[in-house]
C-alpha atoms as a PDB file:
ATOM      1  CA  VAL A   1     103.020 161.749 121.276  1.00  0.00           C
ATOM      2  CA  HIS A   2     101.619 158.820 119.357  1.00  0.00           C
ATOM      3  CA  ALA A   3      98.075 157.649 120.018  1.00  0.00           C
ATOM      4  CA  HIS A   4      99.118 153.970 120.109  1.00  0.00           C
ATOM      5  CA  GLU A   5     102.259 154.383 122.126  1.00  0.00           C
ATOM      6  CA  GLY A   6     101.546 151.508 124.504  1.00  0.00           C
ATOM      7  CA  LEU A   7     101.041 148.915 121.713  1.00  0.00           C
ATOM      8  CA  ALA A   8     103.818 146.801 120.313  1.00  0.00           C
ATOM      9  CA  PRO A   9     104.862 147.640 116.768  1.00  0.00           C
ATOM     10  CA  SER A  10     103.304 145.417 114.098  1.00  0.00           C
ATOM     11  CA  ILE A  11     105.600 142.803 112.660  1.00  0.00           C
ATOM     12  CA  SER A  12     105.468 142.103 108.979  1.00  0.00           C
ATOM     13  CA  PRO A  13     105.363 138.426 107.853  1.00  0.00           C
ATOM     14  CA  ARG A  14     108.364 139.144 105.629  1.00  0.00           C
ATOM     15  CA  GLN A  15     110.585 139.468 108.665  1.00  0.00           C
ATOM     16  CA  PHE A  16     110.073 135.764 109.442  1.00  0.00           C
ATOM     17  CA  SER A  17     110.363 134.330 105.932  1.00  0.00           C
ATOM     18  CA  ILE A  18     112.743 131.475 105.223  1.00  0.00           C
ATOM     19  CA  PRO A  19     115.852 132.621 103.360  1.00  0.00           C
ATOM     20  CA  TYR A  20     116.244 131.566  99.743  1.00  0.00           C
ATOM     21  CA  ASN A  21     117.936 128.177  99.476  1.00  0.00           C
ATOM     22  CA  PRO A  22     118.958 127.189  95.931  1.00  0.00           C
ATOM     23  CA  ASN A  23     119.125 123.523  96.967  1.00  0.00           C
ATOM     24  CA  THR A  24     115.398 123.345  97.685  1.00  0.00           C
ATOM     25  CA  ALA A  25     114.109 126.049  95.335  1.00  0.00           C
ATOM     26  CA  ASN A  26     112.786 123.678  92.663  1.00  0.00           C
ATOM     27  CA  THR A  27     111.698 120.744  94.839  1.00  0.00           C
ATOM     28  CA  ASP A  28     108.028 121.016  93.859  1.00  0.00           C
ATOM     29  CA  ALA A  29     108.816 121.041  90.143  1.00  0.00           C
ATOM     30  CA  ILE A  30     111.216 118.121  90.537  1.00  0.00           C
ATOM     31  CA  LEU A  31     108.588 116.090  92.407  1.00  0.00           C
ATOM     32  CA  LEU A  32     106.059 116.829  89.662  1.00  0.00           C
ATOM     33  CA  VAL A  33     108.460 115.687  86.937  1.00  0.00           C
ATOM     34  CA  ILE A  34     109.299 112.510  88.873  1.00  0.00           C
ATOM     35  CA  THR A  35     105.599 111.781  89.372  1.00  0.00           C
ATOM     36  CA  VAL A  36     104.721 112.268  85.702  1.00  0.00           C
ATOM     37  CA  VAL A  37     107.648 110.119  84.550  1.00  0.00           C
ATOM     38  CA  LEU A  38     106.727 107.349  86.998  1.00  0.00           C
ATOM     39  CA  VAL A  39     103.094 107.360  85.851  1.00  0.00           C
ATOM     40  CA  LEU A  40     104.122 107.176  82.180  1.00  0.00           C
ATOM     41  CA  LEU A  41     106.583 104.386  82.961  1.00  0.00           C
ATOM     42  CA  ALA A  42     103.883 102.476  84.847  1.00  0.00           C
ATOM     43  CA  VAL A  43     101.432 102.739  81.943  1.00  0.00           C
ATOM     44  CA  VAL A  44     104.019 101.582  79.382  1.00  0.00           C
ATOM     45  CA  ASN A  45     105.130  98.806  81.721  1.00  0.00           C
ATOM     46  CA  ALA A  46     101.541  97.615  82.223  1.00  0.00           C
ATOM     47  CA  LEU A  47     100.886  97.585  78.468  1.00  0.00           C
ATOM     48  CA  ILE A  48     104.066  95.660  77.677  1.00  0.00           C
ATOM     49  CA  ILE A  49     103.541  93.127  80.465  1.00  0.00           C
ATOM     50  CA  THR A  50      99.924  92.474  79.506  1.00  0.00           C
ATOM     51  CA  TRP A  51     100.762  92.160  75.841  1.00  0.00           C
ATOM     52  CA  ALA A  52     103.680  89.804  76.538  1.00  0.00           C
ATOM     53  CA  THR A  53     101.545  87.709  78.877  1.00  0.00           C
ATOM     54  CA  SER A  54      98.808  87.393  76.258  1.00  0.00           C
ATOM     55  CA  VAL A  55     101.308  86.413  73.582  1.00  0.00           C
ATOM     56  CA  ASP A  56     102.916  83.862  75.913  1.00  0.00           C
ATOM     57  CA  SER A  57      99.551  82.321  76.697  1.00  0.00           C
ATOM     58  CA  ARG A  58      98.416  81.849  73.086  1.00  0.00           C
ATOM     59  CA  LYS A  59      98.783  78.064  73.136  1.00  0.00           C
ATOM     60  CA  PRO A  60      96.980  77.538  76.471  1.00  0.00           C
ATOM     61  CA  LEU A  61      94.256  79.934  75.348  1.00  0.00           C
ATOM     62  CA  GLY A  62      93.938  78.012  72.089  1.00  0.00           C
ATOM     63  CA  VAL A  63      93.610  74.712  73.956  1.00  0.00           C
ATOM     64  CA  ALA A  64      91.011  76.176  76.298  1.00  0.00           C
ATOM     65  CA  ARG A  65      89.171  77.627  73.314  1.00  0.00           C
ATOM     66  CA  ALA A  66      89.209  74.221  71.583  1.00  0.00           C
ATOM     67  CA  LEU A  67      87.752  72.670  74.736  1.00  0.00           C
ATOM     68  CA  GLY A  68      84.829  75.103  74.683  1.00  0.00           C
ATOM     69  CA  ALA A  69      85.844  78.187  76.667  1.00  0.00           C
ATOM     70  CA  THR A  70      84.389  81.427  75.398  1.00  0.00           C
ATOM     71  CA  ALA A  71      86.383  84.564  74.622  1.00  0.00           C
ATOM     72  CA  GLU A  72      84.836  86.231  77.679  1.00  0.00           C
ATOM     73  CA  HIS A  73      86.041  83.415  79.948  1.00  0.00           C
ATOM     74  CA  LEU A  74      89.540  83.541  78.525  1.00  0.00           C
ATOM     75  CA  SER A  75      89.905  87.314  78.695  1.00  0.00           C
ATOM     76  CA  GLY A  76      88.430  87.369  82.203  1.00  0.00           C
ATOM     77  CA  GLY A  77      90.860  84.694  83.374  1.00  0.00           C
ATOM     78  CA  LEU A  78      93.847  86.417  81.817  1.00  0.00           C
ATOM     79  CA  SER A  79      92.836  89.792  83.257  1.00  0.00           C
ATOM     80  CA  THR A  80      92.396  88.225  86.690  1.00  0.00           C
ATOM     81  CA  ALA A  81      95.821  86.608  86.466  1.00  0.00           C
ATOM     82  CA  LEU A  82      97.335  89.995  85.709  1.00  0.00           C
ATOM     83  CA  LEU A  83      95.421  91.752  88.505  1.00  0.00           C
ATOM     84  CA  ILE A  84      96.710  89.380  91.203  1.00  0.00           C
ATOM     85  CA  PRO A  85     100.139  91.089  91.448  1.00  0.00           C
ATOM     86  CA  ALA A  86      98.679  94.553  90.724  1.00  0.00           C
ATOM     87  CA  VAL A  87      96.572  94.745  93.885  1.00  0.00           C
ATOM     88  CA  PRO A  88      99.451  94.238  96.367  1.00  0.00           C
ATOM     89  CA  GLY A  89     101.581  96.563  94.230  1.00  0.00           C
ATOM     90  CA  ALA A  90      98.997  99.332  94.446  1.00  0.00           C
ATOM     91  CA  ILE A  91      98.582  98.809  98.186  1.00  0.00           C
ATOM     92  CA  ALA A  92     102.355  98.816  98.802  1.00  0.00           C
ATOM     93  CA  GLY A  93     102.816 101.835  96.527  1.00  0.00           C
ATOM     94  CA  ILE A  94     100.789 104.105  98.808  1.00  0.00           C
ATOM     95  CA  PRO A  95     103.106 104.019 101.847  1.00  0.00           C
ATOM     96  CA  LEU A  96     106.183 104.046  99.617  1.00  0.00           C
ATOM     97  CA  GLY A  97     104.867 107.102  97.789  1.00  0.00           C
ATOM     98  CA  LEU A  98     104.138 108.857 101.068  1.00  0.00           C
ATOM     99  CA  LEU A  99     107.662 108.048 102.207  1.00  0.00           C
ATOM    100  CA  LEU A 100     109.071 109.539  98.984  1.00  0.00           C
ATOM    101  CA  VAL A 101     106.992 112.709  99.357  1.00  0.00           C
ATOM    102  CA  THR A 102     108.013 113.073 102.993  1.00  0.00           C
ATOM    103  CA  ALA A 103     111.684 112.537 102.213  1.00  0.00           C
ATOM    104  CA  ALA A 104     111.789 114.805  99.182  1.00  0.00           C
ATOM    105  CA  SER A 105     109.572 117.646 100.355  1.00  0.00           C
ATOM    106  CA  HIS A 106     111.696 118.909 103.206  1.00  0.00           C
ATOM    107  CA  GLY A 107     111.373 122.680 103.100  1.00  0.00           C
ATOM    108  CA  SER A 108     108.807 122.495 100.295  1.00  0.00           C
ATOM    109  CA  ARG A 109     105.146 123.404 100.038  1.00  0.00           C
ATOM    110  CA  ALA A 110     104.170 119.850  99.044  1.00  0.00           C
ATOM    111  CA  THR A 111     101.371 118.342 101.082  1.00  0.00           C
ATOM    112  CA  THR A 112     100.398 114.731 101.597  1.00  0.00           C
ATOM    113  CA  PRO A 113      97.024 113.739 100.184  1.00  0.00           C
ATOM    114  CA  SER A 114      94.134 112.641 102.384  1.00  0.00           C
ATOM    115  CA  ALA A 115      93.307 108.997 103.042  1.00  0.00           C
ATOM    116  CA  LEU A 116      90.253 109.255 100.785  1.00  0.00           C
ATOM    117  CA  TRP A 117      92.381 110.430  97.841  1.00  0.00           C
ATOM    118  CA  LEU A 118      94.861 107.620  98.471  1.00  0.00           C
ATOM    119  CA  ALA A 119      92.106 104.994  98.555  1.00  0.00           C
ATOM    120  CA  CYS A 120      90.589 106.403  95.350  1.00  0.00           C
ATOM    121  CA  THR A 121      93.999 106.369  93.696  1.00  0.00           C
ATOM    122  CA  CYS A 122      94.515 102.744  94.684  1.00  0.00           C
ATOM    123  CA  LEU A 123      91.128 101.757  93.238  1.00  0.00           C
ATOM    124  CA  CYS A 124      91.764 103.740  90.053  1.00  0.00           C
ATOM    125  CA  VAL A 125      95.149 102.059  89.573  1.00  0.00           C
ATOM    126  CA  VAL A 126      93.608  98.600  89.937  1.00  0.00           C
ATOM    127  CA  ALA A 127      90.784  99.548  87.540  1.00  0.00           C
ATOM    128  CA  ALA A 128      93.282 100.931  85.008  1.00  0.00           C
ATOM    129  CA  ILE A 129      95.320  97.724  85.162  1.00  0.00           C
ATOM    130  CA  GLY A 130      92.106  95.766  84.625  1.00  0.00           C
ATOM    131  CA  VAL A 131      91.234  97.812  81.546  1.00  0.00           C
ATOM    132  CA  LEU A 132      94.779  97.741  80.173  1.00  0.00           C
ATOM    133  CA  SER A 133      94.955  93.973  80.625  1.00  0.00           C
ATOM    134  CA  ALA A 134      91.515  93.335  79.143  1.00  0.00           C
ATOM    135  CA  ILE A 135      92.369  94.813  75.748  1.00  0.00           C
ATOM    136  CA  PRO A 136      95.242  92.471  74.760  1.00  0.00           C
ATOM    137  CA  ALA A 137      93.529  89.552  76.499  1.00  0.00           C
ATOM    138  CA  ARG A 138      90.384  90.105  74.431  1.00  0.00           C
ATOM    139  CA  ILE A 139      92.407  90.344  71.213  1.00  0.00           C
ATOM    140  CA  GLU A 140      94.246  87.084  71.920  1.00  0.00           C
ATOM    141  CA  ALA A 141      91.109  85.279  73.153  1.00  0.00           C
ATOM    142  CA  ARG A 142      89.277  86.001  69.882  1.00  0.00           C
ATOM    143  CA  ARG A 143      91.802  84.133  67.750  1.00  0.00           C
ATOM    144  CA  ALA A 144      90.532  80.912  66.280  1.00  0.00           C
ATOM    145  CA  ALA A 145      91.673  77.846  68.228  1.00  0.00           C
ATOM    146  CA  ILE A 146      92.846  75.982  65.118  1.00  0.00           C
ATOM    147  CA  GLU A 147      94.904  78.970  63.959  1.00  0.00           C
ATOM    148  CA  VAL A 148      96.686  79.195  67.315  1.00  0.00           C
ATOM    149  CA  LEU A 149      97.260  75.448  67.693  1.00  0.00           C
ATOM    150  CA  GLU A 150      98.633  75.024  64.153  1.00  0.00           C
ATOM    151  CA  SER A 151     101.039  77.962  64.352  1.00  0.00           C
ATOM    152  CA  ASP A 152     104.737  77.398  65.008  1.00  0.00           C
ATOM    153  CA  PHE A 153     104.929  80.602  67.041  1.00  0.00           C
ATOM    154  CA  THR A 154     105.339  79.740  70.718  1.00  0.00           C
END
């Protein structure tokens, strides 16, 4: 006679594990690769857009410089012009990213980040766009006004 005869037998957690599904086995790794590629694409895209915008605005920057604007004013204005579409993009990217994680993490161990992390990410994205846009804007704003206005490059 067993001492614990009246107790139910213990059930191991392995008896209730989800069976191996090859379709969802690598979902976490795939989400990580997609995230890294999207971040790299966003950084390259931001650099190219800011550089192209600064090159396109050489003549107006040269005119403003000839009229007495400082390099700080010009780079601040150009950075602000580039941040205007970045703020709604960062705000819209949060729910779209959550939707992607929810749709792609079915059966995965992926978790959604907290609201504080999402807000910090949004602020960091806007700050990164500000920094990335300030560098080419500062380079273009420091050109001499006469050099820009006399050039045939438009």
